[in-house]
Amino acid sequence: MVYVAERYRSKNSGSEPDSSAHIRISTSKNWASSFPVSEIHQTKGMTMGKLDGKVAVITGGSTGLALAGAQLFVEEGAYVFIQARRQDALDDAVELIGRNVTAVQGDASDLGDLDRLFDTVKREKGSIDVLWASAGMGEPAVLGEITEEQFERSFSLNARGTLFTVQKALPLINDHGSILMTGSNASLGAFPGWSLYAGSKAVQQAWARVWLNELRDRKIRVNVLTPGQVGTAKQEELFDEETRAAFESLIPRGSMGRPEEIASIALFLASADSSYVNGLELVADGGTTAI
């Protein structure tokens, strides 16, 4: 299902921005043909956003740090497409973001779902300026207990899903565009029980270096955003109080990161602020893996 929310203005409004603009939400497949896309109006003296007029696609964008990023991207002027597995979470995300967002239900490890996502982007916007491959999962298991099913789950989404997300988006990505992938500081540390997750995320650093070289003629940047522990609903599911306290004891400031802190770094990598940053793994873990 494609779910759309976009700000619209009264037909009777003048040339100045309408402070009483509404939000219209629709699940109709023909929404775009039924209602005109609103124009961006800018008053004298208004500061332009860092992503004004840009189109961004975020996988795993219904929750956590990717949702915080989607919110910030929209606030900075972008139109955002988000993909996630659960329709109810997407519905909540669209309502929270409120405007300039299209949600497409799907699994980033399913190539058919990825085709449907990018077909929607092509039909509605034509091209992509920012791709953030953030869909991922992790579950703890020590070496002697890792099952084949756990291996398949982790590598299918974290590695295979990321690669094919980028591959299938590539024909739509504009020259000088930005690709970022969500890594994990598990691939930099030696956290017992997390070797499977670490391995499935570590491939991204190699991919970023190779892909930027393959894409150098198109001036497309490829970077990895590697967070540490971030306080999200998923973390609440995975960690009991003892485990949470143990992880926080490793962080110099003594507390986990917040989704909005990671979102601001994603904005940096997505925008022209990082125009000279390419092939970088930007680690945002509060110094956990530096000490």
mmCIF file of C-alpha atoms in Angstrom, residues 49-267:
data_model
loop_
_atom_site.group_PDB
_atom_site.id
_atom_site.type_symbol
_atom_site.label_atom_id
_atom_site.label_comp_id
_atom_site.label_asym_id
_atom_site.label_seq_id
_atom_site.Cartn_x
_atom_site.Cartn_y
_atom_site.Cartn_z
ATOM 1 C CA GLY A 49 16.385 24.413 4.244
ATOM 2 C CA LYS A 50 19.472 22.333 3.586
ATOM 3 C CA LEU A 51 17.455 19.900 1.464
ATOM 4 C CA ASP A 52 15.067 22.294 -0.265
ATOM 5 C CA GLY A 53 13.591 20.700 -3.363
ATOM 6 C CA LYS A 54 15.430 17.415 -2.820
ATOM 7 C CA VAL A 55 13.937 13.918 -2.926
ATOM 8 C CA ALA A 56 15.096 11.403 -0.327
ATOM 9 C CA VAL A 57 14.389 7.699 0.087
ATOM 10 C CA ILE A 58 14.855 6.040 3.479
ATOM 11 C CA THR A 59 14.469 2.315 4.071
ATOM 12 C CA GLY A 60 13.562 1.260 7.584
ATOM 13 C CA GLY A 61 12.107 4.739 7.912
ATOM 14 C CA SER A 62 9.094 4.055 10.120
ATOM 15 C CA THR A 63 10.825 3.955 13.502
ATOM 16 C CA GLY A 64 13.895 4.927 15.465
ATOM 17 C CA LEU A 65 16.752 6.981 14.106
ATOM 18 C CA ALA A 66 15.599 6.644 10.474
ATOM 19 C CA LEU A 67 12.197 8.085 11.374
ATOM 20 C CA ALA A 68 13.904 10.955 13.183
ATOM 21 C CA GLY A 69 15.938 11.477 10.024
ATOM 22 C CA ALA A 70 12.844 11.477 7.837
ATOM 23 C CA GLN A 71 11.270 14.134 10.059
ATOM 24 C CA LEU A 72 14.377 16.305 9.920
ATOM 25 C CA PHE A 73 14.772 15.909 6.156
ATOM 26 C CA VAL A 74 11.193 17.118 5.644
ATOM 27 C CA GLU A 75 11.773 20.036 8.011
ATOM 28 C CA GLU A 76 14.805 20.937 5.882
ATOM 29 C CA GLY A 77 12.752 21.018 2.670
ATOM 30 C CA ALA A 78 12.936 17.478 1.268
ATOM 31 C CA TYR A 79 10.174 15.226 0.006
ATOM 32 C CA VAL A 80 10.747 11.837 1.614
ATOM 33 C CA PHE A 81 9.785 8.281 0.698
ATOM 34 C CA ILE A 82 9.956 5.809 3.572
ATOM 35 C CA GLN A 83 9.795 2.033 3.396
ATOM 36 C CA ALA A 84 9.243 -0.464 6.211
ATOM 37 C CA ARG A 85 7.678 -3.857 6.748
ATOM 38 C CA ARG A 86 4.799 -2.945 9.063
ATOM 39 C CA GLN A 87 1.920 -0.918 7.646
ATOM 40 C CA ASP A 88 0.746 0.225 11.083
ATOM 41 C CA ALA A 89 4.178 1.673 11.850
ATOM 42 C CA LEU A 90 4.217 3.421 8.473
ATOM 43 C CA ASP A 91 0.780 4.883 9.129
ATOM 44 C CA ASP A 92 1.988 6.273 12.462
ATOM 45 C CA ALA A 93 5.134 7.659 10.820
ATOM 46 C CA VAL A 94 3.171 9.434 8.086
ATOM 47 C CA GLU A 95 0.894 11.000 10.682
ATOM 48 C CA LEU A 96 3.886 12.124 12.745
ATOM 49 C CA ILE A 97 5.796 13.606 9.800
ATOM 50 C CA GLY A 98 2.594 15.178 8.545
ATOM 51 C CA ARG A 99 3.559 16.431 5.095
ATOM 52 C CA ASN A 100 5.767 15.793 2.082
ATOM 53 C CA VAL A 101 6.052 12.059 2.706
ATOM 54 C CA THR A 102 5.056 8.888 0.894
ATOM 55 C CA ALA A 103 5.190 5.555 2.710
ATOM 56 C CA VAL A 104 5.550 2.313 0.775
ATOM 57 C CA GLN A 105 5.130 -0.928 2.689
ATOM 58 C CA GLY A 106 7.783 -3.506 1.893
ATOM 59 C CA ASP A 107 10.783 -5.549 2.960
ATOM 60 C CA ALA A 108 14.184 -4.144 1.980
ATOM 61 C CA SER A 109 15.520 -7.679 1.575
ATOM 62 C CA ASP A 110 12.794 -8.526 -0.960
ATOM 63 C CA LEU A 111 13.839 -7.489 -4.465
ATOM 64 C CA GLY A 112 10.236 -7.314 -5.653
ATOM 65 C CA ASP A 113 9.380 -4.928 -2.825
ATOM 66 C CA LEU A 114 12.388 -2.789 -3.713
ATOM 67 C CA ASP A 115 11.226 -2.648 -7.330
ATOM 68 C CA ARG A 116 7.819 -1.477 -6.142
ATOM 69 C CA LEU A 117 9.387 1.180 -3.921
ATOM 70 C CA PHE A 118 11.494 2.685 -6.690
ATOM 71 C CA ASP A 119 8.706 2.385 -9.247
ATOM 72 C CA THR A 120 6.648 4.559 -6.893
ATOM 73 C CA VAL A 121 9.481 7.079 -6.554
ATOM 74 C CA LYS A 122 9.965 7.219 -10.320
ATOM 75 C CA ARG A 123 6.255 7.682 -10.954
ATOM 76 C CA GLU A 124 5.754 10.392 -8.325
ATOM 77 C CA LYS A 125 9.040 12.335 -8.359
ATOM 78 C CA GLY A 126 11.187 11.012 -11.192
ATOM 79 C CA SER A 127 14.558 10.952 -9.459
ATOM 80 C CA ILE A 128 16.392 10.722 -6.135
ATOM 81 C CA ASP A 129 18.890 13.085 -4.531
ATOM 82 C CA VAL A 130 19.467 11.239 -1.260
ATOM 83 C CA LEU A 131 19.309 7.507 -0.581
ATOM 84 C CA TRP A 132 19.586 6.328 3.015
ATOM 85 C CA ALA A 133 19.704 2.537 3.301
ATOM 86 C CA SER A 134 18.862 2.168 6.969
ATOM 87 C CA ALA A 135 16.778 -0.998 7.180
ATOM 88 C CA GLY A 136 18.495 -3.492 9.440
ATOM 89 C CA MET A 137 18.130 -5.897 12.300
ATOM 90 C CA GLY A 138 20.228 -7.490 15.006
ATOM 91 C CA GLU A 139 19.838 -10.265 17.538
ATOM 92 C CA PRO A 140 22.415 -11.446 20.065
ATOM 93 C CA ALA A 141 23.916 -14.915 19.854
ATOM 94 C CA VAL A 142 27.312 -16.217 20.924
ATOM 95 C CA LEU A 143 29.359 -18.100 18.357
ATOM 96 C CA GLY A 144 28.501 -21.581 19.574
ATOM 97 C CA GLU A 145 24.762 -20.895 19.438
ATOM 98 C CA ILE A 146 24.320 -19.075 16.109
ATOM 99 C CA THR A 147 21.772 -20.859 13.942
ATOM 100 C CA GLU A 148 21.511 -20.959 10.179
ATOM 101 C CA GLU A 149 18.182 -19.125 10.436
ATOM 102 C CA GLN A 150 19.775 -16.301 12.434
ATOM 103 C CA PHE A 151 22.574 -16.028 9.895
ATOM 104 C CA GLU A 152 20.097 -15.815 7.016
ATOM 105 C CA ARG A 153 17.987 -13.173 8.776
ATOM 106 C CA SER A 154 20.932 -10.920 9.573
ATOM 107 C CA PHE A 155 22.767 -11.121 6.268
ATOM 108 C CA SER A 156 19.600 -11.113 4.151
ATOM 109 C CA LEU A 157 18.557 -7.693 5.438
ATOM 110 C CA ASN A 158 21.742 -6.006 6.641
ATOM 111 C CA ALA A 159 24.009 -7.021 3.763
ATOM 112 C CA ARG A 160 21.955 -8.316 0.837
ATOM 113 C CA GLY A 161 19.144 -5.826 1.404
ATOM 114 C CA THR A 162 21.506 -2.862 1.576
ATOM 115 C CA LEU A 163 23.351 -3.826 -1.590
ATOM 116 C CA PHE A 164 20.219 -4.286 -3.672
ATOM 117 C CA THR A 165 18.606 -1.152 -2.238
ATOM 118 C CA VAL A 166 21.522 0.853 -3.628
ATOM 119 C CA GLN A 167 21.666 -1.085 -6.891
ATOM 120 C CA LYS A 168 17.983 -0.660 -7.677
ATOM 121 C CA ALA A 169 17.990 3.023 -6.717
ATOM 122 C CA LEU A 170 21.036 3.804 -8.839
ATOM 123 C CA PRO A 171 19.239 4.555 -12.149
ATOM 124 C CA LEU A 172 17.156 7.192 -10.334
ATOM 125 C CA ILE A 173 19.921 8.845 -8.318
ATOM 126 C CA ASN A 174 20.913 12.222 -9.699
ATOM 127 C CA ASP A 175 24.540 13.048 -10.416
ATOM 128 C CA HIS A 176 26.107 14.685 -7.337
ATOM 129 C CA GLY A 177 23.643 12.741 -5.183
ATOM 130 C CA SER A 178 24.346 11.236 -1.779
ATOM 131 C CA ILE A 179 24.134 7.611 -0.661
ATOM 132 C CA LEU A 180 24.422 6.753 3.001
ATOM 133 C CA MET A 181 24.156 3.423 4.754
ATOM 134 C CA THR A 182 23.541 2.755 8.438
ATOM 135 C CA GLY A 183 26.375 0.730 9.909
ATOM 136 C CA SER A 184 26.976 -0.231 13.523
ATOM 137 C CA ASN A 185 29.819 0.223 15.969
ATOM 138 C CA ALA A 186 29.421 -3.493 16.683
ATOM 139 C CA SER A 187 31.635 -3.954 13.610
ATOM 140 C CA LEU A 188 34.351 -1.846 15.258
ATOM 141 C CA GLY A 189 34.251 -3.226 18.783
ATOM 142 C CA ALA A 190 34.472 -6.689 20.275
ATOM 143 C CA PHE A 191 31.095 -7.014 21.927
ATOM 144 C CA PRO A 192 30.430 -10.618 23.029
ATOM 145 C CA GLY A 193 27.311 -12.087 21.456
ATOM 146 C CA TRP A 194 27.187 -9.666 18.551
ATOM 147 C CA SER A 195 29.590 -11.215 16.025
ATOM 148 C CA LEU A 196 26.840 -12.093 13.556
ATOM 149 C CA TYR A 197 25.422 -8.566 13.574
ATOM 150 C CA ALA A 198 28.921 -7.080 13.402
ATOM 151 C CA GLY A 199 29.818 -9.153 10.370
ATOM 152 C CA SER A 200 26.624 -8.296 8.507
ATOM 153 C CA LYS A 201 27.277 -4.580 9.015
ATOM 154 C CA ALA A 202 31.042 -4.541 8.427
ATOM 155 C CA VAL A 203 30.621 -5.080 4.677
ATOM 156 C CA GLN A 204 29.299 -1.543 4.291
ATOM 157 C CA GLN A 205 32.655 0.112 4.878
ATOM 158 C CA ALA A 206 34.182 -1.882 2.008
ATOM 159 C CA TRP A 207 31.219 -1.178 -0.236
ATOM 160 C CA ALA A 208 31.407 2.574 0.368
ATOM 161 C CA ARG A 209 35.039 2.704 -0.749
ATOM 162 C CA VAL A 210 34.510 0.592 -3.858
ATOM 163 C CA TRP A 211 31.219 2.169 -4.905
ATOM 164 C CA LEU A 212 32.475 5.745 -4.671
ATOM 165 C CA ASN A 213 35.193 4.744 -7.124
ATOM 166 C CA GLU A 214 32.687 3.089 -9.449
ATOM 167 C CA LEU A 215 30.453 6.183 -9.268
ATOM 168 C CA ARG A 216 33.148 8.852 -9.457
ATOM 169 C CA ASP A 217 32.137 9.945 -12.979
ATOM 170 C CA ARG A 218 28.646 10.732 -11.660
ATOM 171 C CA LYS A 219 30.047 12.542 -8.598
ATOM 172 C CA ILE A 220 27.805 10.481 -6.306
ATOM 173 C CA ARG A 221 29.058 10.352 -2.734
ATOM 174 C CA VAL A 222 28.841 7.144 -0.655
ATOM 175 C CA ASN A 223 29.264 7.198 3.119
ATOM 176 C CA VAL A 224 28.470 5.054 6.139
ATOM 177 C CA LEU A 225 26.809 6.457 9.256
ATOM 178 C CA THR A 226 27.824 4.197 12.126
ATOM 179 C CA PRO A 227 25.910 4.809 15.351
ATOM 180 C CA GLY A 228 26.495 3.218 18.703
ATOM 181 C CA GLN A 229 23.721 2.472 21.146
ATOM 182 C CA VAL A 230 20.713 4.714 20.514
ATOM 183 C CA GLY A 231 17.671 4.840 22.766
ATOM 184 C CA THR A 232 14.883 3.524 20.537
ATOM 185 C CA ALA A 233 11.850 1.297 20.963
ATOM 186 C CA LYS A 234 13.871 -1.558 19.442
ATOM 187 C CA GLN A 235 16.520 -1.181 22.110
ATOM 188 C CA GLU A 236 13.829 -1.369 24.758
ATOM 189 C CA GLU A 237 12.775 -4.718 23.285
ATOM 190 C CA LEU A 238 16.318 -6.110 23.171
ATOM 191 C CA PHE A 239 17.773 -4.848 26.451
ATOM 192 C CA ASP A 240 16.705 -5.402 30.021
ATOM 193 C CA GLU A 241 17.824 -2.864 32.627
ATOM 194 C CA GLU A 242 21.014 -4.770 33.421
ATOM 195 C CA THR A 243 22.049 -5.007 29.765
ATOM 196 C CA ARG A 244 21.221 -1.367 29.141
ATOM 197 C CA ALA A 245 23.282 -0.287 32.143
ATOM 198 C CA ALA A 246 26.189 -2.431 30.953
ATOM 199 C CA PHE A 247 26.184 -0.787 27.521
ATOM 200 C CA GLU A 248 25.814 2.715 28.954
ATOM 201 C CA SER A 249 28.817 2.079 31.201
ATOM 202 C CA LEU A 250 30.914 1.809 28.017
ATOM 203 C CA ILE A 251 29.847 5.265 26.790
ATOM 204 C CA PRO A 252 31.979 8.117 28.183
ATOM 205 C CA ARG A 253 28.969 10.361 28.785
ATOM 206 C CA GLY A 254 27.110 7.509 30.506
ATOM 207 C CA SER A 255 23.966 7.548 28.385
ATOM 208 C CA MET A 256 22.818 6.291 25.005
ATOM 209 C CA GLY A 257 22.442 8.502 21.988
ATOM 210 C CA ARG A 258 19.120 9.987 20.974
ATOM 211 C CA PRO A 259 17.523 9.432 17.549
ATOM 212 C CA GLU A 260 17.567 13.156 16.807
ATOM 213 C CA GLU A 261 21.332 13.277 17.393
ATOM 214 C CA ILE A 262 21.873 10.631 14.720
ATOM 215 C CA ALA A 263 19.364 12.370 12.431
ATOM 216 C CA SER A 264 21.421 15.573 12.490
ATOM 217 C CA ILE A 265 24.482 13.624 11.341
ATOM 218 C CA ALA A 266 22.461 11.983 8.577
ATOM 219 C CA LEU A 267 21.406 15.466 7.458
#
